[in-house]
XYZ file of N, CA and C in Angstrom:
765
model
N 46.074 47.711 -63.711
C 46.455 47.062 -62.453
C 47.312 45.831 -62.751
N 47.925 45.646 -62.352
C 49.303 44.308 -62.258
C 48.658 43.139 -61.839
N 48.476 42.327 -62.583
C 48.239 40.790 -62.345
C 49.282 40.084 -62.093
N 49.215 39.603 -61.312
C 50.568 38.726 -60.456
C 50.060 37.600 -60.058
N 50.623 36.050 -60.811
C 50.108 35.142 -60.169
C 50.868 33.880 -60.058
N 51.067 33.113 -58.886
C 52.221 32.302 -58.624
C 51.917 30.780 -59.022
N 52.064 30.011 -59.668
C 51.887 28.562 -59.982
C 52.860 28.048 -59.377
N 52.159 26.685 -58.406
C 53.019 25.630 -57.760
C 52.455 25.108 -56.967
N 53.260 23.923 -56.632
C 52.700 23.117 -55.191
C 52.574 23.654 -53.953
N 51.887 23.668 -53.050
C 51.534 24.575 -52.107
C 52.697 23.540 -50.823
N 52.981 22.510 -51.215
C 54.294 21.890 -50.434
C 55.144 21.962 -51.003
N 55.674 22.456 -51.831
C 57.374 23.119 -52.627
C 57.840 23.859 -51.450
N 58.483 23.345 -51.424
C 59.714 24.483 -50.061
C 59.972 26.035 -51.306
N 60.085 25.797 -52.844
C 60.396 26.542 -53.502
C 59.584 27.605 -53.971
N 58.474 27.263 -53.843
C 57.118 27.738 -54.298
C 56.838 28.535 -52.741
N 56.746 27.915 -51.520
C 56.369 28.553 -49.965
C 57.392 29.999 -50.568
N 58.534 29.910 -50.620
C 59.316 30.950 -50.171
C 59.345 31.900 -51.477
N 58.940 31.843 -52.670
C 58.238 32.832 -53.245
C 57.057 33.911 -52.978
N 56.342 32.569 -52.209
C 54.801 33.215 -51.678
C 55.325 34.416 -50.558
N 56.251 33.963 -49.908
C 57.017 35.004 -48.744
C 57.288 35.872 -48.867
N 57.943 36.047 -50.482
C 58.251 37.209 -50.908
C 57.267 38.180 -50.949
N 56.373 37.701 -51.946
C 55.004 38.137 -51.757
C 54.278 39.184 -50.956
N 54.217 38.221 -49.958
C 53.955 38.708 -48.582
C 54.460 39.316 -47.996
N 55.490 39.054 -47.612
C 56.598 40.327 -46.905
C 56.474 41.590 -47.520
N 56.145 41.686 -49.173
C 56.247 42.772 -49.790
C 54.945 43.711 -49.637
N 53.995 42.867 -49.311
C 52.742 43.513 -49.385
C 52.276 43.543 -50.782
N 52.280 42.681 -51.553
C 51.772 42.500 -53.076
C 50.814 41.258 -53.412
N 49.987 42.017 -54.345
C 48.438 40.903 -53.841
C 49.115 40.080 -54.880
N 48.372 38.585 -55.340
C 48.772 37.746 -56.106
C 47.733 36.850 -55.856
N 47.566 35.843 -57.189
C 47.031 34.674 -56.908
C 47.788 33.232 -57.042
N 47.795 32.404 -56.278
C 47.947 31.494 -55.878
C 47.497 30.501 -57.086
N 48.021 29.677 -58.355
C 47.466 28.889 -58.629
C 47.906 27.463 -58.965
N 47.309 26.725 -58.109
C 47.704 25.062 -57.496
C 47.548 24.326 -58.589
N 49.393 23.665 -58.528
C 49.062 22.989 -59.711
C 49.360 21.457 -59.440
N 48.656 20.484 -60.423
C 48.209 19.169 -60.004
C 49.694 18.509 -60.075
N 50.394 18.147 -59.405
C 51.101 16.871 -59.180
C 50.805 16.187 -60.607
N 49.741 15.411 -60.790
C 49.478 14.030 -61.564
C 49.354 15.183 -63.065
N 49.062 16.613 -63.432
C 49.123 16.991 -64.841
C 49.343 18.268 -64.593
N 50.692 18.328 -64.363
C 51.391 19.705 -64.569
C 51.247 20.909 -65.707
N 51.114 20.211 -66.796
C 50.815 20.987 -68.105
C 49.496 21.490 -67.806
N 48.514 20.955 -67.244
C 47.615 21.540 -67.189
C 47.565 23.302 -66.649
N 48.302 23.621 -66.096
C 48.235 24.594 -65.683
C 49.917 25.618 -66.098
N 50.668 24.525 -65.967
C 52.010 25.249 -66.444
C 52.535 25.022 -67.506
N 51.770 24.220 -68.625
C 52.512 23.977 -69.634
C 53.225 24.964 -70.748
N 52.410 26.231 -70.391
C 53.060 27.058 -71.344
C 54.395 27.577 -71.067
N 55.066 26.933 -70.070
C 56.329 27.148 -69.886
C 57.083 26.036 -70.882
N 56.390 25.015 -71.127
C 57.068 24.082 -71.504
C 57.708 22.863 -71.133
N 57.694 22.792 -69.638
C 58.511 22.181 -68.814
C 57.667 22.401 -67.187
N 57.883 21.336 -66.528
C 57.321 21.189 -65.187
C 57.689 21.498 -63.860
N 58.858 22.341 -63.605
C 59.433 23.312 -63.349
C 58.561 24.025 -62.222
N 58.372 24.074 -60.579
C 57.847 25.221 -59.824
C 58.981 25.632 -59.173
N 58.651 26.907 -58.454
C 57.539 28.142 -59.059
C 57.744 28.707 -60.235
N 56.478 29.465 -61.057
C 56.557 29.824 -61.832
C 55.925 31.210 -61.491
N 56.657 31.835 -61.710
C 55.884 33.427 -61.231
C 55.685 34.521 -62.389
N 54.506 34.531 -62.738
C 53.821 35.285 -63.892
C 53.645 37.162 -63.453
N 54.432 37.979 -63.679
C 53.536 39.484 -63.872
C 53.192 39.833 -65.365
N 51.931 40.386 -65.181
C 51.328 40.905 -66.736
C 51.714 39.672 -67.794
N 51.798 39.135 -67.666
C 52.120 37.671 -68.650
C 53.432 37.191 -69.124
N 54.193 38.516 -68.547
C 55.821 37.675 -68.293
C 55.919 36.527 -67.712
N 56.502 35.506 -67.569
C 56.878 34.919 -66.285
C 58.234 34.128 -66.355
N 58.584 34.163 -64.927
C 59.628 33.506 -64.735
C 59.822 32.593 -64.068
N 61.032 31.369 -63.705
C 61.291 30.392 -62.848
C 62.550 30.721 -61.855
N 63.003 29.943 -61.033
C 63.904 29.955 -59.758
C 63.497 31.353 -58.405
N 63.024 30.495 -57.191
C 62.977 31.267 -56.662
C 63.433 32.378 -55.840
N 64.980 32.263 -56.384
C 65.692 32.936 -55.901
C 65.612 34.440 -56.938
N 65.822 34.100 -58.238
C 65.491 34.776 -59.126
C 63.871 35.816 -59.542
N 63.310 35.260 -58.714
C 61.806 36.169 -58.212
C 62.412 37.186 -57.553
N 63.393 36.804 -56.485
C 63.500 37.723 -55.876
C 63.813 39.622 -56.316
N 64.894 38.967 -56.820
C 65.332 40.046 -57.664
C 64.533 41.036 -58.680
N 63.518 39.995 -59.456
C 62.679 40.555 -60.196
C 61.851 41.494 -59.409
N 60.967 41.424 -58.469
C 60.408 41.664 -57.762
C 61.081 42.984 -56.757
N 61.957 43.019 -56.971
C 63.174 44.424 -56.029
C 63.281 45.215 -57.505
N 63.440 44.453 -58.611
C 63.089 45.445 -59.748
C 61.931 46.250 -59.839
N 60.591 45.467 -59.957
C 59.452 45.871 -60.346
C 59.018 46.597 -58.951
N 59.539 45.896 -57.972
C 58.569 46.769 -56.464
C 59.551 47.103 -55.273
N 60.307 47.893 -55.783
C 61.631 48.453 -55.007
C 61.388 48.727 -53.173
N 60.319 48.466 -52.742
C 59.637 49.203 -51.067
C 60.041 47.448 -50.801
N 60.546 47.844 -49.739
C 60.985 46.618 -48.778
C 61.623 45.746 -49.667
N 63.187 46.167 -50.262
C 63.984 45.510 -50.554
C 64.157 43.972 -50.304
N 64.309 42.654 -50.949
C 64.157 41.464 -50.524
C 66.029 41.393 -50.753
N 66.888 42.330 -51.595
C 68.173 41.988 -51.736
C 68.686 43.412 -51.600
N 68.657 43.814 -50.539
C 69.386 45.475 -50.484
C 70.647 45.549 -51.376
N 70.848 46.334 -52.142
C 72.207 46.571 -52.778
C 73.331 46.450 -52.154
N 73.557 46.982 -51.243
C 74.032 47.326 -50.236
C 74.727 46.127 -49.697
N 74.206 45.117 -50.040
C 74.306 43.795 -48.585
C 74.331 42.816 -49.588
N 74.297 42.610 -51.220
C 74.388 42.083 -52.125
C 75.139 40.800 -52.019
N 76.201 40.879 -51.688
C 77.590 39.942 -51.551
C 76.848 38.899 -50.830
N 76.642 39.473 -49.759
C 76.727 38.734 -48.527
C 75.813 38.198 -48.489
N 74.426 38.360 -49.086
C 72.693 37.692 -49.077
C 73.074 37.318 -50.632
N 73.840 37.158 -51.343
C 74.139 35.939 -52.147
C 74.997 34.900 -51.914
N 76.194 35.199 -51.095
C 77.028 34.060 -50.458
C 75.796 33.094 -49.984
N 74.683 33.743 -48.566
C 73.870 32.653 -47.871
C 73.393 32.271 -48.337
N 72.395 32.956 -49.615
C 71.655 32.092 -50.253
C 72.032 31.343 -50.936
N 73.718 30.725 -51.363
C 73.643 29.728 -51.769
C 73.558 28.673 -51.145
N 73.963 28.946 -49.560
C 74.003 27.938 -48.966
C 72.839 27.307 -48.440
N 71.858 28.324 -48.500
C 70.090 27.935 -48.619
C 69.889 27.216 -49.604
N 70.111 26.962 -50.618
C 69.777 26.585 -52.186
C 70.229 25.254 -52.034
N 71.876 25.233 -51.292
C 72.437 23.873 -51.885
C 72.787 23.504 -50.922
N 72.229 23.817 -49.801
C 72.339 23.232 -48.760
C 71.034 22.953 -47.596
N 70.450 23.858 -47.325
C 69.018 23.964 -46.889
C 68.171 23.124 -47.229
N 67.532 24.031 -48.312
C 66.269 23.383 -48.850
C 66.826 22.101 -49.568
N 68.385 21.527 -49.941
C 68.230 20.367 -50.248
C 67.739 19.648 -49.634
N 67.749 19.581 -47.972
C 68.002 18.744 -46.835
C 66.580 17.954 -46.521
N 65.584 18.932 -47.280
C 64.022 18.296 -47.195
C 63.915 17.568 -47.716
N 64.721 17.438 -48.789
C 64.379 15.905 -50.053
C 64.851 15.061 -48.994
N 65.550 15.088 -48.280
C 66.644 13.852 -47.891
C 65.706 12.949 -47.077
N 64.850 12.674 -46.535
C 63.888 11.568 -45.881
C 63.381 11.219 -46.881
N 62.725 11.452 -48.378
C 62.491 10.386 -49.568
C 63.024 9.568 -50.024
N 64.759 10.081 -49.921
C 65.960 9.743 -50.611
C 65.832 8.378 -49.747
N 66.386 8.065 -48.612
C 67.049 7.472 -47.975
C 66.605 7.402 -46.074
N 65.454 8.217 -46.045
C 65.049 7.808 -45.018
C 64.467 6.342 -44.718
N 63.858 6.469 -43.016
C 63.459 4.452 -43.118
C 62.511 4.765 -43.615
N 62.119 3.526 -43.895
C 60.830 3.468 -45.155
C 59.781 2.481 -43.633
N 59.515 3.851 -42.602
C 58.039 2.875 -41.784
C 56.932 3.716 -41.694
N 56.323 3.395 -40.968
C 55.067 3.877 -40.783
C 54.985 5.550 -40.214
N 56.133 5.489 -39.772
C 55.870 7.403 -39.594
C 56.279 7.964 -41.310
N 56.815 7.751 -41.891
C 57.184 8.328 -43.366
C 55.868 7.872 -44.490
N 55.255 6.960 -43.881
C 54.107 6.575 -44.524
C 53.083 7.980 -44.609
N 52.811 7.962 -42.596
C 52.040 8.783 -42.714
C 52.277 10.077 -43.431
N 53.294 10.648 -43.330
C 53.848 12.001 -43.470
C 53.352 12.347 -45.290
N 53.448 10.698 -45.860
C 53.335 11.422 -47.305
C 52.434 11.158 -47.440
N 51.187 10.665 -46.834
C 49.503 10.575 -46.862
C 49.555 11.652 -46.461
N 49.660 12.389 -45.305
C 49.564 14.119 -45.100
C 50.035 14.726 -46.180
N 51.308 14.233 -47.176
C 51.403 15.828 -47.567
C 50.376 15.439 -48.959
N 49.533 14.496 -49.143
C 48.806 14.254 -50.422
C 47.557 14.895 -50.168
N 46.993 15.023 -48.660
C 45.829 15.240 -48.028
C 46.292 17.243 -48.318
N 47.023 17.306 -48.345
C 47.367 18.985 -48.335
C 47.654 19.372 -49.709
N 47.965 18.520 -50.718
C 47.912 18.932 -51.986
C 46.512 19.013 -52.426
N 45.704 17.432 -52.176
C 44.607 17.163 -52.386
C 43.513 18.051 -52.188
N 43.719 18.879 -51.084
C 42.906 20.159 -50.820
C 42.927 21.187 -51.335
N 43.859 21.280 -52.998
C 43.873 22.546 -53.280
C 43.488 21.816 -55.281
N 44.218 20.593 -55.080
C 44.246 19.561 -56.553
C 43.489 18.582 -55.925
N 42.482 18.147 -56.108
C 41.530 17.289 -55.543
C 42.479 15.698 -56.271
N 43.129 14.739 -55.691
C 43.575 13.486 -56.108
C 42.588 12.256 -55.916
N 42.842 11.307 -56.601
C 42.034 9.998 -56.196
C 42.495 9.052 -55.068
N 41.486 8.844 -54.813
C 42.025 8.108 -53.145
C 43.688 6.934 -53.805
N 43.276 6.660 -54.961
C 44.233 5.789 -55.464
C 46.094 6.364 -55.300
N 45.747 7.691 -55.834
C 46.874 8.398 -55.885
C 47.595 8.745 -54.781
N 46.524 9.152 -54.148
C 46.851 9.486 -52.740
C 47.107 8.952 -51.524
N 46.861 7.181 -51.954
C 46.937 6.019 -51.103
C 48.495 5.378 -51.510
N 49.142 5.843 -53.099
C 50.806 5.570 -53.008
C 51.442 6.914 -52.871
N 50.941 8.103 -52.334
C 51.770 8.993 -52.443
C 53.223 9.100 -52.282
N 53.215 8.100 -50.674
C 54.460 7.906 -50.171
C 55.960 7.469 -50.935
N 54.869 6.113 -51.460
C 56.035 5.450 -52.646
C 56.292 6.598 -53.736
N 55.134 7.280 -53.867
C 55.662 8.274 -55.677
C 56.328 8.965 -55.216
N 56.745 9.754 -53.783
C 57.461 10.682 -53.231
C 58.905 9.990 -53.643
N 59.479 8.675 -52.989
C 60.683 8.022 -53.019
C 61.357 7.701 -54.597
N 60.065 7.651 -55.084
C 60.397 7.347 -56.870
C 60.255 8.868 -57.943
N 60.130 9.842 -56.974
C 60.183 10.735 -58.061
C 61.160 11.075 -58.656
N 61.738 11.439 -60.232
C 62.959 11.795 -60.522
C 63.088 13.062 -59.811
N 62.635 14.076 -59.745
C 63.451 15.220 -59.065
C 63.939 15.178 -57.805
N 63.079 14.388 -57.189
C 63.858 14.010 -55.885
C 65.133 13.107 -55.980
N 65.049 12.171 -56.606
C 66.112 11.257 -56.937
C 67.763 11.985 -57.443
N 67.358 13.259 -58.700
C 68.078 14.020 -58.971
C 68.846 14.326 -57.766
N 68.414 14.896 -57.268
C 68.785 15.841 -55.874
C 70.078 15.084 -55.054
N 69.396 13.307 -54.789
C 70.626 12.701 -54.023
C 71.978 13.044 -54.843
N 72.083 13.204 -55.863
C 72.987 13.264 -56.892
C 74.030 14.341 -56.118
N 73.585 15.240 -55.522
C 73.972 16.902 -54.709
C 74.045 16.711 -53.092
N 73.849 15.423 -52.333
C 74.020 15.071 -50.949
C 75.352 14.674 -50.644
N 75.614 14.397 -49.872
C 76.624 13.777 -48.920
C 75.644 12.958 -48.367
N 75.241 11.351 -48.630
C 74.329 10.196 -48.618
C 75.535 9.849 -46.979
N 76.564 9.471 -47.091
C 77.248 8.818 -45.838
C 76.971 9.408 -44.589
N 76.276 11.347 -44.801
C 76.362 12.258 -43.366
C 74.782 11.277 -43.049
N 74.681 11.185 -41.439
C 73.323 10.537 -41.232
C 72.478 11.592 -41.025
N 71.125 11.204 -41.005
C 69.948 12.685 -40.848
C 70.032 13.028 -40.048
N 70.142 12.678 -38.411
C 70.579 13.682 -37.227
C 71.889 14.216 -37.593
N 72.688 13.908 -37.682
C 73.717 14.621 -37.922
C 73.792 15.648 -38.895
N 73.212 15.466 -40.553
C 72.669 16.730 -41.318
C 71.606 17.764 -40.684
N 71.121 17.516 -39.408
C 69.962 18.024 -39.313
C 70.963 19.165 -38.008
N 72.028 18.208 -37.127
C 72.053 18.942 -36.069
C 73.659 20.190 -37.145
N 73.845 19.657 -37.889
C 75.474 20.038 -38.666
C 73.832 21.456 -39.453
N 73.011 21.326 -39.661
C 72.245 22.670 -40.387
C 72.023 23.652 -39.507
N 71.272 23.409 -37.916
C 70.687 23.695 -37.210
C 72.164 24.929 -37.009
N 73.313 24.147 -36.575
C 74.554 25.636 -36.218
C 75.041 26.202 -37.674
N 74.635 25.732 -38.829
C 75.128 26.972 -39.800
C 73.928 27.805 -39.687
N 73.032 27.335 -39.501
C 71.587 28.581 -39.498
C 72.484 29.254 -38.549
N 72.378 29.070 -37.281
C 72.718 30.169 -36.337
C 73.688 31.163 -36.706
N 75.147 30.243 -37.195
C 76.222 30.975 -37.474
C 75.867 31.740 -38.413
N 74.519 31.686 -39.557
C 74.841 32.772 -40.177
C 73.745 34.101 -39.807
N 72.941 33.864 -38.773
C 72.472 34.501 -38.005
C 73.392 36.009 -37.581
N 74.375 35.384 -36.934
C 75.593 36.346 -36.591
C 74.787 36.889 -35.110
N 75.027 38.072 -35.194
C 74.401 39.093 -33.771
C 72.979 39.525 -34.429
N 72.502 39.320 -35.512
C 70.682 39.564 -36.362
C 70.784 40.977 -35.790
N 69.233 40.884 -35.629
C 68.504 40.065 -35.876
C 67.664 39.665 -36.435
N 68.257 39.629 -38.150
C 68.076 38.634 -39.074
C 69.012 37.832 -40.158
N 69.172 37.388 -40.470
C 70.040 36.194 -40.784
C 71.140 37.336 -41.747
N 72.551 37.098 -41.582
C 73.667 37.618 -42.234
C 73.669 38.879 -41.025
N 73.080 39.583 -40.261
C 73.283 39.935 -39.237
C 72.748 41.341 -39.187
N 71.655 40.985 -39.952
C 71.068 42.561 -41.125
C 70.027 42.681 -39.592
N 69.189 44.343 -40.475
C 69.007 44.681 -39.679
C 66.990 44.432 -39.858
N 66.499 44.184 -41.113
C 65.668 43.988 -41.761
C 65.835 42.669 -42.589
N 64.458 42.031 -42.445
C 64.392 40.414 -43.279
C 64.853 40.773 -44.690
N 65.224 39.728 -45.107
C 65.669 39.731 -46.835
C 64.975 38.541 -47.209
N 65.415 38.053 -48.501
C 65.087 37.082 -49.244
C 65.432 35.804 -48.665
N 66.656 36.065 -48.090
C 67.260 34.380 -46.838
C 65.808 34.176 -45.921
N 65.528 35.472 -45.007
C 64.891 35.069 -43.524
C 63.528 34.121 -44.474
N 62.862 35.001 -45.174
C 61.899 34.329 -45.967
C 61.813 33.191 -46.814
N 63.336 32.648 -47.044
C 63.821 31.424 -47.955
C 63.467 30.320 -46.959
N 64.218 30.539 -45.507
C 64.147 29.745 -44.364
C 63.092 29.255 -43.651
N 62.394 30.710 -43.195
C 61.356 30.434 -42.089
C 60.245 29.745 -42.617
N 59.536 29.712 -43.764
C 58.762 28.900 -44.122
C 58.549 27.278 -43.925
N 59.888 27.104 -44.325
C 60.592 25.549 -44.177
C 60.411 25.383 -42.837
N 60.640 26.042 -41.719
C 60.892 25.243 -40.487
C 59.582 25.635 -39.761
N 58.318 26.273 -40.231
C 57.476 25.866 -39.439
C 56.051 25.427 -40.048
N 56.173 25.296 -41.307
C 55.037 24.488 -41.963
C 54.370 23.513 -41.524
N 55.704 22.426 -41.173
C 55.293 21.088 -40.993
C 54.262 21.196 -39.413
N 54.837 22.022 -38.652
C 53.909 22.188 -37.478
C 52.881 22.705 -37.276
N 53.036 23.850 -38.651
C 51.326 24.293 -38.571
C 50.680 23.027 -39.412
N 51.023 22.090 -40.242
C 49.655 21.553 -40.695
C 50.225 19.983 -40.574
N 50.600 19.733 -39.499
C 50.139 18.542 -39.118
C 51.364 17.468 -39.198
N 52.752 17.626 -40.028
C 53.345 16.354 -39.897
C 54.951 16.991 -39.130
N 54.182 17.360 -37.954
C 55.100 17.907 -36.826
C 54.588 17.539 -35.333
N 55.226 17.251 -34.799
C 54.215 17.778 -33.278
C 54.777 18.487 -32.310
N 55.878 19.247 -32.763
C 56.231 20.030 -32.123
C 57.322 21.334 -33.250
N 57.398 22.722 -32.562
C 58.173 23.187 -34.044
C 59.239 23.240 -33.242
N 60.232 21.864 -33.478
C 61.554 21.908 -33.031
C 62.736 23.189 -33.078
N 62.711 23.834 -34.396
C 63.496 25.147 -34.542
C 63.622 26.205 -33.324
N 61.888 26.113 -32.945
C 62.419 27.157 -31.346
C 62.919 26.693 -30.341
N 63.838 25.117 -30.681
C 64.414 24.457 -29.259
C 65.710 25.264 -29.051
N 66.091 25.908 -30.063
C 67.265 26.263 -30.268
C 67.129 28.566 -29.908
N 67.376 28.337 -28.751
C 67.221 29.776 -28.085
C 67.343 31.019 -29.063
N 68.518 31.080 -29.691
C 68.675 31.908 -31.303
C 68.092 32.022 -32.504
N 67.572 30.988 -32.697
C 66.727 30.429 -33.759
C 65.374 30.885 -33.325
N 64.280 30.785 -32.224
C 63.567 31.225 -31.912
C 63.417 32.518 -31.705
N 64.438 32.843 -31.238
C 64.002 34.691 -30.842
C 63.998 35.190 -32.509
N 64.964 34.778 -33.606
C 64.900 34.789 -34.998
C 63.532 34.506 -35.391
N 62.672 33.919 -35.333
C 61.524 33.226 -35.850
C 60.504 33.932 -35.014
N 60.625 34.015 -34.125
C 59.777 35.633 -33.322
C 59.673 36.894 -34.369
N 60.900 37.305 -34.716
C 61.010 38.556 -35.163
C 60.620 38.557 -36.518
N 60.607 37.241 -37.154
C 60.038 37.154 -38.810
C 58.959 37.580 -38.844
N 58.136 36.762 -37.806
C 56.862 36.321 -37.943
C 56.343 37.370 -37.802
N 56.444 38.967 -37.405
C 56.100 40.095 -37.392
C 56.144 40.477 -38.675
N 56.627 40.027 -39.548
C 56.412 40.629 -41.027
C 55.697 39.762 -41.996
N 55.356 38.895 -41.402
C 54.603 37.790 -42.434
C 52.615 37.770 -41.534
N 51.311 37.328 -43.041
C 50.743 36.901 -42.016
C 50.230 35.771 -41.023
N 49.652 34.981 -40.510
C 49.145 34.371 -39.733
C 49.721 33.126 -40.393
N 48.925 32.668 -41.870
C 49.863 31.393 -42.363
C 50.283 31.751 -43.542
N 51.613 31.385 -43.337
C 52.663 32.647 -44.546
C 53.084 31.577 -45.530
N 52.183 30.579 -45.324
C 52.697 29.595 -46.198
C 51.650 29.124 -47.324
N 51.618 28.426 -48.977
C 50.089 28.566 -49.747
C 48.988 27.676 -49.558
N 49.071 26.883 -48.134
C 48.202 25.580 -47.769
C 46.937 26.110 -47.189
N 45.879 25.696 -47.428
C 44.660 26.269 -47.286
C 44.534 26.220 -45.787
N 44.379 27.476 -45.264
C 44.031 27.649 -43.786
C 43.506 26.421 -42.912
N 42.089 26.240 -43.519
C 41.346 24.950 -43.164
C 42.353 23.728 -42.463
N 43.007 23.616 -43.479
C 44.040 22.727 -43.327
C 45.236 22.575 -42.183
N 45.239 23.784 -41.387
C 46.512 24.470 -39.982
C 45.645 23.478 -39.304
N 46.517 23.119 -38.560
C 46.851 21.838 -36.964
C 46.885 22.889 -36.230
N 48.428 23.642 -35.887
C 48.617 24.184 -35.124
C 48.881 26.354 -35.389
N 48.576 26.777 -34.319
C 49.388 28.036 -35.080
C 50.279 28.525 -34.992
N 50.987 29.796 -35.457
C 52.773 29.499 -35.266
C 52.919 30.299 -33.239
N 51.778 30.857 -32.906
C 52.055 31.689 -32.346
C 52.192 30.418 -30.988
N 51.361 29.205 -30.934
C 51.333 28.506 -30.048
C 52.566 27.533 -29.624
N 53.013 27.706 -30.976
C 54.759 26.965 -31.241
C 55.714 28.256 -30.985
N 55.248 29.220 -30.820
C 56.441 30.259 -30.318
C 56.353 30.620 -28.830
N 55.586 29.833 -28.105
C 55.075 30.773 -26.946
C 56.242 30.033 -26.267
């Protein structure tokens, strides 16, 4: 039997959208949470601190885009990169890669530094903490270690710092759509790929567990009926944060 098991932060935007794969595919796996404060502990045999790390039979590999593929190798039923459509679900996904999921770092980088960004990174320590148990100590500067981490810091390196966050946020919101096309799913396919699952994770996490209060993405009429139709292939919380832990559910943010 195939042992399959995913190492990472259960708040990695990079690590969520592996787990998607996952899931979408219908392939069991285990989940194993690794500590923020001693990475080696659990991933060191990679060498490097690096999520996701996705292990079959004791292979394993990094980038989650690169799961993908592996995974259309090893478990060809429900294609995550149809051959077929190759070009075109690699054009988007770069723009997911280096454009998307950059966009989450960007409130560490350079957001205001008040009391709503406070809370947000006491939540996301309270959601690591539930899977890597932290010390109240750790978990009482999370916020600051978020703003001082090098990989995040890296990252500004790859922004446009002058665009402001509404404006990166509302300038993302119409390339999602545009690359939506007529769907209905993203590139204009007819079945989710590796994009719908790169995406949808990201935009409704924060509302199922708490540092949302509303899932803004379905304000946007296209985007929602999109996020309707995912959510039929994923289950209940398609994301690796311990149930316990859901605020809200997605179905109450879609209604």
């Amino acid at each position: 039997m195939t042992e399959i098991k995913l190492y990472g932060y259960a708040t990695s935007p990079f690590v969520r959208k592996t787990g998607c794969f996952l899931y979408y595919k219908n392939i069991e796996f285990t989940h194993i949470p690794v500590d923020p404060t001693n990475p080696e502990g659990t991933i060191g045999f990679t060498g490097q601190t690096q999520v996701p790390v996705l292990e079959i039979d004791g292979d394993w590999r990094l980038e989650s885009s690169a799961h993908a593929h592996w995974l259309d190798e090893l478990f060809p039923e429900k294609p995550l990169c149809p051959a077929e459509h190759r070009a075109n679900i690699e054009e988007i996904d770069r723009w997911i890669s280096d454009s998307f999921l950059l966009s989450i770092f960007r409130y560490p980088i350079d957001g205001e530094d008040n009391l709503q960004f406070k809370h947000s990174g006491w939540r996301l320590a309270a959601l690591l903490s539930a899977h890597t148990p932290l010390s109240e100590t750790v978990r009482h500067h999370w916020p600051d270690a978020l703003r001082q981490a090098p990989f995040i810091q890296a990252m500004a390196k790859h922004m446009d710092l002058t665009e402001s966050i509404p404006d990166m946020q509302m300038r993302l919101a119409g390339e999602l759509a545009a690359h939506l096309g007529d769907g209905p799913f993203l590139g204009g396919l007819e079945e989710p790929t590796m994009l719908d699952l790169a995406v949808f994770p990201q935009l409704v996490w924060g509302y199922m567990f708490g540092l949302a209060e509303t899932l803004s993405a379905a304000a946007h009429p296209a985007i929602k009926t999109w996020l309707q139709h995912v959510v039929e292939h994923l289950p209940d919380n398609p994301t690796l944060v311990a149930d316990e832990m859901m605020v809200n559910s997605l179905q109450s943010g879609l209604q």
